[in-house]
Short mmCIF file of C-alpha atoms in Angstrom, two decimals:
data_model
loop_
_atom_site.label_atom_id
_atom_site.label_comp_id
_atom_site.label_asym_id
_atom_site.label_seq_id
_atom_site.Cartn_x
_atom_site.Cartn_y
_atom_site.Cartn_z
CA UNK A 1 121.84 18.42 4.44
CA UNK A 2 124.40 16.79 3.56
CA UNK A 3 127.54 19.36 3.34
CA UNK A 4 126.46 20.08 6.75
CA UNK A 5 126.59 16.11 7.40
CA UNK A 6 130.56 16.09 7.14
CA UNK A 7 130.51 19.18 8.61
CA UNK A 8 129.42 17.80 11.60
CA UNK A 9 131.07 14.89 11.32
CA UNK A 10 135.29 16.37 11.05
CA UNK A 11 133.73 18.39 13.55
CA UNK A 12 133.34 14.98 15.62
CA UNK A 13 136.57 13.49 14.79
CA UNK A 14 138.19 16.47 15.80
CA UNK A 15 136.71 16.21 19.40
CA UNK A 16 137.95 12.90 19.68
CA UNK A 17 141.38 14.07 18.72
CA UNK A 18 141.11 16.88 21.44
CA UNK A 19 140.45 14.80 23.38
CA UNK A 20 142.11 11.93 23.62
CA UNK A 21 145.23 13.53 24.27
CA UNK A 22 142.78 15.40 27.27
CA UNK A 23 143.36 11.99 28.33
CA UNK A 24 147.00 11.44 27.12
CA UNK A 25 147.42 14.62 29.35
CA UNK A 26 146.13 13.06 32.23
CA UNK A 27 146.58 9.26 32.36
CA UNK A 28 150.11 8.39 34.31
CA UNK A 29 148.60 5.02 35.45
CA UNK A 30 150.73 3.49 38.91
CA UNK A 31 154.30 4.06 40.19
CA UNK A 32 154.22 7.93 39.37
CA UNK A 33 155.89 10.15 38.50
CA UNK A 34 158.82 9.34 40.48
CA UNK A 35 159.24 5.25 40.27
CA UNK A 36 161.90 3.40 38.01
CA UNK A 37 159.16 0.87 36.02
CA UNK A 38 156.28 3.01 36.40
CA UNK A 39 153.52 1.83 33.92
CA UNK A 40 153.19 4.33 31.24
CA UNK A 41 150.50 4.56 28.15
CA UNK A 42 153.76 5.35 25.23
CA UNK A 43 153.53 8.55 24.96
CA UNK A 44 150.39 8.16 23.38
CA UNK A 45 150.25 11.66 21.57
CA UNK A 46 151.74 13.96 23.39
CA UNK A 47 155.36 12.92 23.26
CA UNK A 48 158.36 13.02 20.93
CA UNK A 49 160.69 9.85 20.03
CA UNK A 50 164.07 11.14 20.19
CA UNK A 51 165.74 8.29 20.25
CA UNK A 52 164.38 4.19 19.27
CA UNK A 53 167.12 1.79 19.56
CA UNK A 54 165.59 -2.63 19.94
CA UNK A 55 162.30 -1.48 21.58
CA UNK A 56 163.45 0.92 24.42
CA UNK A 57 163.04 5.10 23.55
CA UNK A 58 164.14 8.15 24.49
CA UNK A 59 160.65 10.96 24.62
CA UNK A 60 160.28 14.74 24.93
CA UNK A 61 157.35 15.69 26.05
CA UNK A 62 156.63 18.92 24.33
CA UNK A 63 154.96 21.17 26.96
CA UNK A 64 157.41 20.73 29.11
CA UNK A 65 160.83 19.79 27.32
CA UNK A 66 161.01 16.52 29.95
CA UNK A 67 162.24 13.39 28.37
CA UNK A 68 162.21 9.60 29.76
CA UNK A 69 163.47 6.65 29.37
CA UNK A 70 161.12 3.69 27.47
CA UNK A 71 161.58 0.33 28.40
CA UNK A 72 159.58 -2.56 25.46
CA UNK A 73 156.81 -2.80 27.31
CA UNK A 74 156.61 1.29 27.92
CA UNK A 75 157.40 1.31 31.18
CA UNK A 76 159.70 4.43 31.88
CA UNK A 77 163.49 3.05 33.98
CA UNK A 78 164.21 7.50 34.83
CA UNK A 79 163.38 10.56 33.75
CA UNK A 80 165.17 13.97 33.04
CA UNK A 81 167.47 16.00 30.76
CA UNK A 82 168.02 14.06 28.04
CA UNK A 83 171.15 13.98 28.32
CA UNK A 84 170.63 11.48 31.89
CA UNK A 85 167.76 8.98 30.06
CA UNK A 86 171.01 8.52 27.74
CA UNK A 87 173.47 8.44 30.36
CA UNK A 88 171.03 5.44 31.98
CA UNK A 89 170.02 3.23 28.11
CA UNK A 90 174.42 3.24 27.14
CA UNK A 91 174.16 1.59 31.27
CA UNK A 92 170.76 -0.83 30.14
CA UNK A 93 172.58 -1.51 26.69
CA UNK A 94 176.04 -2.36 28.36
CA UNK A 95 173.90 -4.68 30.55
CA UNK A 96 172.18 -6.08 28.21
CA UNK A 97 174.29 -6.37 25.80
CA UNK A 98 172.91 -5.87 23.04
CA UNK A 99 173.15 -5.94 19.24
CA UNK A 100 172.98 -2.76 16.37
CA UNK A 101 170.17 -2.12 14.75
CA UNK A 102 170.53 -3.84 10.83
CA UNK A 103 171.85 -2.62 7.92
CA UNK A 104 168.51 -1.64 6.54
CA UNK A 105 165.52 0.09 8.38
CA UNK A 106 162.47 1.40 7.37
CA UNK A 107 160.67 4.51 9.79
CA UNK A 108 157.48 4.58 9.48
CA UNK A 109 155.12 8.19 10.40
CA UNK A 110 152.01 9.56 11.76
CA UNK A 111 149.88 12.19 10.85
CA UNK A 112 148.11 15.44 12.43
CA UNK A 113 146.27 14.26 15.03
CA UNK A 114 147.09 10.72 15.40
CA UNK A 115 149.56 8.93 17.02
CA UNK A 116 152.01 5.89 16.09
CA UNK A 117 149.79 3.27 17.68
CA UNK A 118 148.16 3.73 13.86
CA UNK A 119 150.99 2.31 11.84
CA UNK A 120 150.82 -0.89 14.34
CA UNK A 121 149.25 -2.92 11.21
CA UNK A 122 151.36 -1.45 8.17
CA UNK A 123 153.82 -1.95 10.29
CA UNK A 124 153.45 -4.83 11.28
CA UNK A 125 152.22 -5.86 8.17
CA UNK A 126 156.49 -5.37 6.56
CA UNK A 127 157.32 -6.63 9.28
CA UNK A 128 156.27 -9.79 8.84
CA UNK A 129 158.45 -9.47 5.02
CA UNK A 130 161.28 -8.76 6.86
CA UNK A 131 161.49 -5.34 6.67
CA UNK A 132 162.88 -4.18 10.06
CA UNK A 133 160.74 -0.71 10.87
CA UNK A 134 160.93 1.85 13.66
CA UNK A 135 157.85 3.16 14.29
CA UNK A 136 158.10 6.75 15.09
CA UNK A 137 155.76 8.52 17.10
CA UNK A 138 155.19 12.75 18.04
CA UNK A 139 153.16 15.18 19.28
CA UNK A 140 151.20 15.60 16.22
CA UNK A 141 148.66 18.46 18.01
CA UNK A 142 151.55 20.56 19.71
CA UNK A 143 154.86 19.46 18.69
CA UNK A 144 155.70 21.71 15.21
CA UNK A 145 157.01 20.11 12.92
CA UNK A 146 159.95 22.01 12.45
CA UNK A 147 161.07 20.88 16.53
CA UNK A 148 159.46 16.76 14.99
CA UNK A 149 161.86 17.31 11.57
CA UNK A 150 164.78 17.72 14.63
CA UNK A 151 164.11 14.44 16.64
CA UNK A 152 163.59 13.11 13.26
CA UNK A 153 167.40 13.91 13.02
CA UNK A 154 168.05 12.61 16.23
CA UNK A 155 166.01 9.36 16.33
CA UNK A 156 168.38 8.80 12.14
CA UNK A 157 171.38 9.32 14.26
CA UNK A 158 170.10 7.51 16.82
CA UNK A 159 170.61 3.73 15.03
CA UNK A 160 173.86 2.07 15.46
CA UNK A 161 174.30 -0.11 13.37
CA UNK A 162 172.22 0.98 10.00
CA UNK A 163 173.41 2.55 7.08
CA UNK A 164 170.37 2.36 5.18
CA UNK A 165 166.57 4.24 5.54
CA UNK A 166 164.13 3.74 3.99
CA UNK A 167 160.43 6.16 4.97
CA UNK A 168 156.88 5.42 5.34
CA UNK A 169 154.65 7.69 5.92
CA UNK A 170 150.79 8.66 5.99
CA UNK A 171 149.19 12.86 5.97
CA UNK A 172 151.34 15.49 7.88
CA UNK A 173 154.26 12.27 8.52
CA UNK A 174 155.37 13.06 5.05
CA UNK A 175 156.20 17.33 5.15
CA UNK A 176 158.09 15.63 8.14
CA UNK A 177 160.58 14.00 6.33
CA UNK A 178 160.56 16.56 4.03
CA UNK A 179 161.22 19.04 5.90
CA UNK A 180 164.15 16.96 7.65
CA UNK A 181 165.46 17.05 4.19
CA UNK A 182 165.28 20.37 3.90
CA UNK A 183 167.46 20.89 6.78
CA UNK A 184 170.36 18.49 6.26
CA UNK A 185 170.68 18.88 2.63
CA UNK A 186 171.94 22.92 3.99
CA UNK A 187 174.59 20.88 6.38
CA UNK A 188 178.51 20.54 5.64
CA UNK A 189 178.31 16.38 3.91
CA UNK A 190 180.21 15.48 7.14
CA UNK A 191 177.46 17.09 9.53
CA UNK A 192 175.18 14.40 7.86
CA UNK A 193 173.73 11.43 10.25
CA UNK A 194 175.60 8.38 8.63
CA UNK A 195 173.37 7.17 6.93
CA UNK A 196 172.48 6.68 2.82
CA UNK A 197 168.38 7.16 1.80
CA UNK A 198 166.89 4.54 0.21
CA UNK A 199 162.99 4.92 -0.57
CA UNK A 200 160.62 6.75 1.17
CA UNK A 201 156.21 5.85 0.48
CA UNK A 202 154.25 9.00 0.94
CA UNK A 203 150.75 7.32 1.87
CA UNK A 204 147.89 10.54 1.10
CA UNK A 205 150.42 13.42 1.42
CA UNK A 206 149.70 16.82 2.61
CA UNK A 207 151.97 18.18 -0.31
CA UNK A 208 151.04 21.28 -2.09
CA UNK A 209 149.01 22.51 1.23
CA UNK A 210 145.27 20.74 3.71
CA UNK A 211 142.58 22.52 1.50
CA UNK A 212 140.78 21.97 3.58
CA UNK A 213 142.05 24.02 6.49
CA UNK A 214 140.98 27.28 4.06
CA UNK A 215 137.81 25.52 4.42
CA UNK A 216 137.47 25.56 8.29
CA UNK A 217 139.09 28.64 8.28
CA UNK A 218 135.25 29.99 6.85
CA UNK A 219 133.13 27.96 8.89
CA UNK A 220 133.86 30.07 12.85
CA UNK A 221 133.25 27.24 16.01
CA UNK A 222 134.68 24.76 12.84
CA UNK A 223 138.08 26.24 12.61
CA UNK A 224 138.50 27.20 16.71
CA UNK A 225 137.81 22.74 16.84
CA UNK A 226 140.62 22.05 15.15
CA UNK A 227 142.49 24.51 15.98
CA UNK A 228 142.12 23.39 19.81
CA UNK A 229 142.17 20.09 17.91
CA UNK A 230 145.21 20.03 16.14
CA UNK A 231 147.37 22.58 17.34
CA UNK A 232 149.57 25.06 15.01
CA UNK A 233 150.62 22.71 12.11
CA UNK A 234 146.55 22.59 11.13
CA UNK A 235 147.05 26.66 10.14
CA UNK A 236 151.21 24.91 8.82
CA UNK A 237 149.25 23.50 6.50
CA UNK A 238 146.24 25.20 5.21
CA UNK A 239 147.42 27.39 1.93
CA UNK A 240 145.73 30.93 2.51
CA UNK A 241 148.20 30.79 6.03
CA UNK A 242 151.06 28.80 7.34
CA UNK A 243 151.87 26.60 4.43
CA UNK A 244 153.42 29.11 2.09
CA UNK A 245 156.15 29.67 5.22
CA UNK A 246 156.51 26.42 5.82
CA UNK A 247 156.67 24.84 2.06
CA UNK A 248 159.33 27.62 1.95
CA UNK A 249 161.51 24.86 4.09
CA UNK A 250 160.40 21.81 2.53
CA UNK A 251 162.20 19.83 0.22
CA UNK A 252 161.47 20.18 -3.14
CA UNK A 253 161.61 16.08 -4.12
CA UNK A 254 163.49 14.22 -1.58
CA UNK A 255 167.44 13.54 -3.42
CA UNK A 256 166.17 9.97 -3.64
CA UNK A 257 163.69 7.52 -4.65
CA UNK A 258 159.52 7.85 -3.74
CA UNK A 259 156.23 7.27 -4.68
CA UNK A 260 153.29 8.41 -3.91
CA UNK A 261 150.16 6.56 -2.72
CA UNK A 262 146.01 8.52 -2.65
CA UNK A 263 143.18 7.67 -1.93
CA UNK A 264 139.61 8.70 -3.51
CA UNK A 265 136.78 8.09 -5.00
CA UNK A 266 138.66 7.09 -7.78
CA UNK A 267 135.87 9.82 -10.13
CA UNK A 268 135.25 13.85 -11.22
CA UNK A 269 133.36 14.14 -7.32
CA UNK A 270 135.36 12.94 -4.39
CA UNK A 271 134.07 12.86 -1.13
CA UNK A 272 133.71 16.65 -0.62
CA UNK A 273 131.79 19.39 -2.83
CA UNK A 274 134.06 22.09 -1.59
CA UNK A 275 136.93 19.99 -2.77
CA UNK A 276 137.27 20.26 -6.63
CA UNK A 277 138.22 17.61 -7.85
CA UNK A 278 138.90 13.66 -6.29
CA UNK A 279 139.79 14.20 -2.78
CA UNK A 280 140.15 11.89 -0.20
CA UNK A 281 138.12 13.45 2.47
CA UNK A 282 140.06 15.71 2.69
CA UNK A 283 143.29 16.69 0.68
CA UNK A 284 142.90 16.51 -3.64
CA UNK A 285 144.72 14.33 -5.36
CA UNK A 286 145.64 17.07 -7.21
CA UNK A 287 147.69 18.63 -4.11
CA UNK A 288 148.52 15.28 -2.92
CA UNK A 289 150.84 14.74 -5.72
CA UNK A 290 154.74 15.74 -6.50
CA UNK A 291 157.16 16.56 -9.35
CA UNK A 292 159.80 14.03 -8.73
CA UNK A 293 157.48 10.63 -7.69
CA UNK A 294 159.58 7.66 -8.90
CA UNK A 295 155.90 6.13 -9.21
CA UNK A 296 152.33 7.77 -8.68
CA UNK A 297 149.28 4.55 -7.44
CA UNK A 298 145.69 5.51 -6.58
CA UNK A 299 142.97 3.20 -5.11
CA UNK A 300 139.85 3.34 -3.44
CA UNK A 301 139.65 4.83 0.41
CA UNK A 302 139.38 7.67 2.87
CA UNK A 303 142.47 9.67 3.97
CA UNK A 304 142.31 8.27 7.65
CA UNK A 305 142.44 5.16 7.00
CA UNK A 306 144.98 4.50 3.92
CA UNK A 307 147.11 2.70 5.92
CA UNK A 308 144.65 0.00 6.83
CA UNK A 309 144.48 -1.19 3.42
CA UNK A 310 145.24 -4.37 2.21
CA UNK A 311 145.45 -3.13 -1.28
CA UNK A 312 148.34 0.53 -0.09
CA UNK A 313 150.53 -2.48 2.17
CA UNK A 314 149.99 -4.16 -0.89
CA UNK A 315 151.85 -1.36 -2.51
CA UNK A 316 154.03 0.28 0.13
CA UNK A 317 156.17 -3.22 0.55
CA UNK A 318 156.31 -3.82 -3.87
CA UNK A 319 157.70 0.19 -3.67
CA UNK A 320 160.51 -0.89 -0.53
CA UNK A 321 161.56 -3.19 -2.23
CA UNK A 322 161.60 -2.76 -5.93
CA UNK A 323 160.24 0.52 -6.15
CA UNK A 324 157.06 0.01 -8.38
CA UNK A 325 153.93 0.07 -6.92
CA UNK A 326 152.36 -3.25 -9.08
CA UNK A 327 155.50 -3.71 -11.97
CA UNK A 328 157.58 -1.40 -13.94
CA UNK A 329 155.44 -2.08 -16.30
CA UNK A 330 152.57 -0.11 -14.66
CA UNK A 331 154.73 2.89 -13.38
CA UNK A 332 152.57 6.04 -13.55
CA UNK A 333 156.24 8.67 -12.68
CA UNK A 334 155.25 12.30 -11.88
CA UNK A 335 157.11 14.08 -14.31
CA UNK A 336 154.97 17.30 -14.51
CA UNK A 337 153.06 18.05 -10.26
CA UNK A 338 150.04 19.11 -10.62
CA UNK A 339 150.86 23.16 -9.09
#
């Protein structure tokens, strides 16, 4: 009975995610499609950021390939092709004399089924502590991971003035970063972005796929709901389905300092009986680990809410600033992966 309740809870979460996505598709408040200055909802769920600069965003709609330029108030200023949006933004940058981006920037990415607003709390915390944060949103349920990685490349390349980039990612956002790093490693040095990657914090990363996706596949109703709500990425993360092919196109580890923050119950039972060992309600602790991590920390908590916890935010800030979560003495590097 307990297992059934947990499965029904998962189904409910998937239904909410699907409902949010459909709402965003149909919501176009005020002004209509062709009105400059028309308010939008900022691109939740169904838009992927391609450029983020001083609050301005050029976004791509993964479904129709349409681009738009939003101002810091999420008002649509123009739309059409990427080139059209960039031409308009270049005019605005000159007119408003927008300064270059800061030398050091932290790019934050959310996970599957979420949107960038979900990461606002941790972004505000990092900003309040002196870091400059770029909160990237992407259509996680409709945009393939490969394509989101290309969009991340575009975001990095358009950070004019930035020299050093760090990452903070939750859940599938970590896989997007690893896919992106794989792509740029295969470019000639003079074709890579002109930035230095500093550090990365992985929060609840499915570094070896998501066991729950396989578990749901054995339950036809739940699997169908997950496929509808979460799209292709759901299947890509399933170890017995799309993960083996996806993993071939991920860097084995970032070529710079990175640390991993995991949730869970802190014992061998975890939240879900179907997942062996401790788990955070979605992933096992072992599947989050990745060889080469400079530090690893586990806190009690559920997967979906990890970026919300104060202890997690403090650990993230410490690692970005110092290269460890708690202290040099308490550092727990991962010499070998669990798999």
